[in-house]
């Protein structure tokens, strides 16, 4: 125990008759091994500390010990199945409960424990399988009886759980399972039968009752009968001939000093407990949050099948103590507020037997289609063929399925070492190595939002048939689908140079996309896309907030979708955060409310649920479609990294699964790429930086595909990529001066009425003519007369 914990209330007595009470007789204590650890602590108290010897107290302890002995005996032992990880599943272990500690041992392999009747003598064995194992071991090795006990007892257990600081919880979905939470990890255990679980739970709860947790008020409460005597001081002063008045004054000084010392010790003790509780709470949050992310990632990876075997580096067995995906709970589990309760369990809904739509086959169908198919086009079987074919009746274009093989072996970079090497420097002028980048620019990332553009094509077809409700439902699914590609993407895109552009002519999707960086401070990217019967345009700017272990990104700007029939929808993106920047596994989350405003009959509100440490089912999205009167006409549910469904009517308050059997699929995520990358790029993202034959000659010198550092990173030429990145960032520092001198975007202009950037036209016409005289060579060498002093 920490020395601050020993601070106690003290009183000053001047009587010379103070004598320490005799220590209690050790033989009068209970000999129950289950509480021997508590007794050993008492034995260590010095003899001068008074002890209490009360007959009624002893009688109460005796009756309590009889009850404990009936349940626990001299210990509990037996086989329980422990969840290890998704690769190994449930594995049997031999558990021993003794002295308030639950230890477990392996029963297979070279480190297995030998159990016999001699080793478990005096213990209560739970489970028929455990008893059979003891009997089988005795019959197989009768000559080892004299040696097994000492060897097995001295064997070091695989793990230990101290029940004093643990919580025990029964499973609500499986009558054979229970879990033990220690504050830093959770053990998931399964008994052979329901009766065995009940026996284990009774024993564990009984032993845990010996170690009740104390509240802060109890910890801070003063302890009586602790005295400090001044008699020896008085005698010494009398021997020196000091007057009575001086002696009393000396005693008063001593009393005041001890009182002051006691106050200081109590303050330090309180600070110590507060700090301990805070550290324990932070550790619990960190471990549980990391396990939540790992569990969800492991579940998705397991369902991918063959793809998972090619990505062992992303998800290792480091989550060996993670919990079963079917029951994600926390030791400090609490009821959430009313707003959170509106999110019913999307995963349970999708897997329920009452769900009759084709979405129940999501896991199989979304990841088992033809390898030659780049895009996923999913819809219900009972919709019109023309609607189903929307977005698919375009010419096929063969695109690459993997990135080039790296030329060099990549060297890992430590963020801490990078900061250490730049101490005293202006970090805004430090060039981050390309190790932290992915081979795409922010301009290309904008085009990733249109990966599932077939949803807009379907919305257009529904509108032509006069079904405005289905139109906005598909628009809402499209707005959510843009976040699917962010799952597992922990590398940042390249920051485009001022005036940098990107074009995407995708006849296989029936659209043409163009984007440009139109401002350096603040950094604003504008884009414009034209499809069959619709236009999509936006400008975006990110405001970031650094919170120590995470960074929060708040997007600013409006996304507009305009159909040829005059219907317009506008919305803004929700907040995104990246967690575990310093320690732990990096992951991103999106949360907030997205409102899709339409200028005709309907509008939509989508709520992205923020992931919490007790959330077993992250990434949930739920929304409603309302008419002009505010009546809810449809409900949307799903996950931004999986799929979206809709139900006619208002089901936003989380009704039963039986009421949700009429849910219909709107969108589901495409399967992972056949050849995964370190950057976790999607199949669609792998194609964005491709230079197909004949394309390079048609591109302007400002296109992102021609950016040398980005191209070198894609090719695996890391040393060259770092050198080029440093050169371009030095050149980019001129951008502020260029903007101040009146630089204007070539292809976009700011609309004063809406304060947004709009495409002015002319790019595709210039591309046809090959006239790029007005486009500067922004990736070339910096002229010496333009070099700025740093």
Short mmCIF file of C-alpha atoms in Angstrom, two decimals, residues 400 403-404 407 438-440 444 494 502 686-692 695-696 699 703-718 720-721 724 728:
data_model
loop_
_atom_site.label_atom_id
_atom_site.label_comp_id
_atom_site.label_asym_id
_atom_site.label_seq_id
_atom_site.Cartn_x
_atom_site.Cartn_y
_atom_site.Cartn_z
CA UNK A 400 -6.13 -1.50 -62.63
CA UNK A 403 -0.80 -0.48 -57.12
CA UNK A 404 2.65 -0.94 -58.65
CA UNK A 407 10.84 -0.28 -55.92
CA UNK A 438 -1.24 7.89 -49.04
CA UNK A 439 -0.64 8.24 -52.82
CA UNK A 440 -3.71 10.42 -53.35
CA UNK A 444 -8.83 12.94 -55.60
CA UNK A 494 -1.30 15.03 -50.08
CA UNK A 502 -7.73 16.80 -60.92
CA UNK A 686 -6.81 2.28 -56.44
CA UNK A 687 -7.91 3.55 -59.86
CA UNK A 688 -7.86 7.28 -59.06
CA UNK A 689 -4.17 7.95 -59.67
CA UNK A 690 -3.85 5.63 -62.66
CA UNK A 691 -2.35 6.98 -65.87
CA UNK A 692 -4.04 4.90 -68.55
CA UNK A 695 -4.11 10.06 -70.83
CA UNK A 696 -0.89 11.84 -69.85
CA UNK A 699 -3.82 16.30 -68.99
CA UNK A 703 -3.18 17.58 -62.68
CA UNK A 704 -2.52 15.62 -59.47
CA UNK A 705 -1.51 12.53 -61.45
CA UNK A 706 1.58 14.44 -62.60
CA UNK A 707 2.67 15.42 -59.10
CA UNK A 708 6.15 13.86 -58.72
CA UNK A 709 6.22 13.14 -54.97
CA UNK A 710 2.82 11.46 -55.10
CA UNK A 711 3.82 9.38 -58.14
CA UNK A 712 7.09 8.33 -56.49
CA UNK A 713 5.24 7.24 -53.36
CA UNK A 714 2.85 5.14 -55.43
CA UNK A 715 5.80 3.49 -57.19
CA UNK A 716 7.57 2.78 -53.90
CA UNK A 717 10.46 5.20 -54.54
CA UNK A 718 10.42 6.56 -51.02
CA UNK A 720 12.81 10.33 -54.15
CA UNK A 721 9.29 10.94 -52.86
CA UNK A 724 10.27 15.87 -54.12
CA UNK A 728 7.26 21.20 -53.55
#
